[in-house]
Coordinates of C-alpha atoms in Angstrom, one line a residue:
X1 CA 64.8 -239.1 -60.1
X2 CA 64.2 -241.6 -62.9
X3 CA 65.6 -245.1 -63.0
X4 CA 68.0 -244.1 -65.7
X5 CA 69.4 -241.2 -63.8
X6 CA 69.7 -243.3 -60.7
X7 CA 71.6 -246.0 -62.5
X8 CA 74.0 -243.6 -64.2
X9 CA 74.8 -241.9 -60.8
X10 CA 75.3 -245.2 -59.2
X11 CA 77.7 -246.3 -62.0
X12 CA 79.7 -243.0 -61.5
X13 CA 80.0 -243.5 -57.8
X14 CA 80.8 -247.3 -58.1
X15 CA 84.4 -246.5 -59.1
X16 CA 84.9 -244.9 -55.7
X17 CA 83.5 -247.9 -53.8
X18 CA 86.4 -250.2 -54.8
X19 CA 89.1 -248.7 -52.5
X20 CA 86.7 -248.7 -49.6
X21 CA 85.8 -252.3 -50.3
X22 CA 89.6 -253.1 -50.4
X23 CA 89.9 -251.4 -47.1
X24 CA 87.2 -253.6 -45.5
X25 CA 88.1 -257.0 -47.1
X26 CA 91.9 -256.7 -47.6
X27 CA 91.5 -259.0 -50.7
X28 CA 91.0 -257.9 -54.3
X29 CA 88.5 -260.6 -55.3
X30 CA 86.5 -260.2 -52.1
X31 CA 86.4 -256.4 -52.7
X32 CA 85.1 -256.9 -56.2
X33 CA 82.4 -259.2 -54.9
X34 CA 81.5 -256.7 -52.2
X35 CA 81.2 -253.9 -54.7
X36 CA 79.0 -256.0 -57.0
X37 CA 76.8 -257.1 -54.1
X38 CA 76.5 -253.5 -53.0
X39 CA 75.5 -252.3 -56.5
X40 CA 73.0 -255.1 -56.8
X41 CA 71.4 -254.3 -53.5
X42 CA 71.3 -250.6 -54.4
X43 CA 69.7 -251.2 -57.8
X44 CA 67.1 -253.6 -56.3
X45 CA 66.3 -251.1 -53.5
X46 CA 66.4 -247.9 -55.5
X47 CA 62.8 -247.2 -54.4
X48 CA 64.1 -246.9 -50.8
X49 CA 66.6 -244.1 -51.8
X50 CA 65.2 -240.7 -51.0
X51 CA 66.0 -238.1 -53.7
X52 CA 68.0 -235.2 -52.4
X53 CA 70.0 -237.3 -50.0
X54 CA 73.6 -238.3 -50.4
X55 CA 73.7 -241.2 -52.8
X56 CA 77.4 -241.9 -52.1
X57 CA 76.8 -242.2 -48.4
X58 CA 73.8 -244.4 -49.0
X59 CA 76.0 -246.8 -51.1
X60 CA 78.8 -246.8 -48.6
X61 CA 76.3 -247.7 -45.9
X62 CA 74.9 -250.5 -47.9
X63 CA 78.5 -251.8 -48.5
X64 CA 79.5 -251.5 -44.9
X65 CA 76.3 -253.3 -43.7
X66 CA 76.8 -256.0 -46.4
X67 CA 80.4 -256.5 -45.3
X68 CA 79.3 -256.8 -41.6
X69 CA 76.5 -259.2 -42.4
X70 CA 78.8 -261.4 -44.5
X71 CA 81.5 -261.3 -41.8
X72 CA 79.0 -262.3 -39.1
X73 CA 77.8 -265.2 -41.2
X74 CA 81.3 -266.5 -41.8
X75 CA 82.3 -266.2 -38.1
X76 CA 79.1 -267.9 -36.9
X77 CA 79.7 -270.8 -39.3
X78 CA 83.3 -271.3 -38.4
X79 CA 83.3 -270.6 -34.7
X80 CA 83.8 -273.6 -32.5
X81 CA 83.2 -272.7 -28.9
X82 CA 84.4 -275.2 -26.3
X83 CA 81.4 -275.3 -24.1
X84 CA 82.3 -278.4 -22.0
X85 CA 82.9 -276.3 -18.9
X86 CA 79.3 -275.0 -19.1
X87 CA 77.8 -278.5 -19.3
X88 CA 78.5 -279.0 -15.6
X89 CA 75.8 -276.3 -14.9
X90 CA 73.4 -277.5 -17.5
X91 CA 70.1 -278.8 -16.0
X92 CA 71.6 -279.3 -12.5
X93 CA 68.3 -278.3 -10.9
X94 CA 66.6 -281.4 -9.4
X95 CA 63.3 -280.3 -10.9
X96 CA 64.6 -281.1 -14.4
X97 CA 66.3 -284.4 -13.8
X98 CA 64.3 -287.3 -15.1
X99 CA 65.0 -291.0 -14.8
X100 CA 62.2 -292.5 -16.8
X101 CA 61.4 -289.8 -19.3
X102 CA 57.8 -289.3 -18.1
X103 CA 58.5 -286.0 -16.5
X104 CA 60.1 -284.6 -19.7
X105 CA 57.0 -285.7 -21.6
X106 CA 54.9 -283.7 -19.3
X107 CA 57.2 -280.7 -19.7
X108 CA 57.1 -280.9 -23.4
X109 CA 53.3 -281.3 -23.4
X110 CA 52.9 -278.3 -21.1
X111 CA 55.2 -276.2 -23.3
X112 CA 53.3 -277.1 -26.4
X113 CA 50.0 -276.3 -24.7
X114 CA 51.3 -273.0 -23.5
X115 CA 52.5 -272.1 -27.0
X116 CA 49.2 -273.1 -28.6
X117 CA 47.3 -271.1 -26.0
X118 CA 48.9 -267.9 -27.4
X119 CA 46.9 -266.0 -29.9
X120 CA 47.9 -266.4 -33.5
X121 CA 49.1 -262.7 -33.6
X122 CA 51.7 -263.6 -30.9
X123 CA 52.3 -267.3 -31.6
X124 CA 53.3 -266.9 -35.3
X125 CA 56.0 -264.2 -34.8
X126 CA 57.3 -266.1 -31.7
X127 CA 57.6 -269.4 -33.5
X128 CA 59.2 -267.8 -36.5
X129 CA 61.8 -266.1 -34.2
X130 CA 62.2 -269.4 -32.4
X131 CA 63.1 -271.3 -35.6
X132 CA 65.6 -268.7 -36.6
X133 CA 64.0 -265.9 -38.6
X134 CA 65.4 -262.4 -37.9
X135 CA 63.0 -259.7 -36.8
X136 CA 63.2 -258.0 -40.3
X137 CA 62.4 -261.2 -42.1
X138 CA 59.4 -261.8 -39.8
X139 CA 58.2 -258.3 -40.4
X140 CA 58.5 -258.7 -44.2
X141 CA 56.8 -262.1 -44.2
X142 CA 53.9 -261.0 -42.0
X143 CA 53.8 -257.5 -43.5
X144 CA 53.8 -255.8 -40.2
X145 CA 56.2 -253.1 -38.7
X146 CA 59.3 -254.4 -37.0
X147 CA 58.4 -252.8 -33.8
X148 CA 55.1 -254.7 -33.7
X149 CA 57.1 -257.9 -34.3
X150 CA 59.4 -257.2 -31.4
X151 CA 56.5 -256.3 -29.2
X152 CA 54.6 -259.5 -30.0
X153 CA 57.6 -261.7 -29.4
X154 CA 58.2 -259.9 -26.1
X155 CA 54.5 -260.4 -25.0
X156 CA 54.6 -264.1 -26.1
X157 CA 57.7 -264.7 -24.0
X158 CA 56.2 -263.0 -21.0
X159 CA 53.0 -265.0 -21.4
X160 CA 54.9 -268.3 -21.8
X161 CA 57.0 -267.5 -18.7
X162 CA 53.8 -266.9 -16.7
X163 CA 52.1 -270.1 -18.0
X164 CA 55.2 -272.2 -17.3
X165 CA 56.0 -270.7 -13.9
X166 CA 55.7 -274.1 -12.3
X167 CA 59.0 -275.0 -14.0
X168 CA 60.9 -272.0 -12.7
X169 CA 63.9 -272.7 -10.5
X170 CA 63.0 -273.0 -6.8
X171 CA 62.9 -269.6 -5.2
X172 CA 62.1 -267.7 -8.4
X173 CA 58.8 -265.8 -8.4
X174 CA 56.5 -264.5 -11.2
X175 CA 57.9 -261.1 -10.5
X176 CA 61.5 -262.4 -11.2
X177 CA 60.3 -263.8 -14.5
X178 CA 58.7 -260.5 -15.5
X179 CA 61.8 -258.5 -14.6
X180 CA 64.0 -260.9 -16.6
X181 CA 61.8 -260.4 -19.7
X182 CA 61.9 -256.6 -19.4
X183 CA 65.8 -256.5 -19.2

């Protein structure tokens, strides 16, 4: 399918997207924006469309996923969770209480050393994930499959837990740490 054919078919189907967008957003302006964003993503990613498949379903999927992503962004930004009741459990283990800050300096140094001891293949995706990148973004930036990204982050976490076992809560063993990672 040529770019011209693809674009003309998308334009024909775009008229049917508006009612579905209205159904999702419940607002005329938001529906228009959603349709525009869907069409933009479709045109930018036309190489990902496989000829012979249902173009209308592909566009609806893009629209639904776009709506969900936008909704999640909005709710994350505007959600204020009252976490005061959880603070009573935060760092109550005697191993973590410091009075002069020296112990926390050792902990931070040990964590940094453990992270730098990871191989670059594991450290880079782990740190990108830690600072907030999504799996897909990491895969795109590093140009590796998403499964490889998830595996490397998993292995990095497992290695860090083993390296920092000395800081595990009293009574926790290395086997417990491994089980937690695999869950």
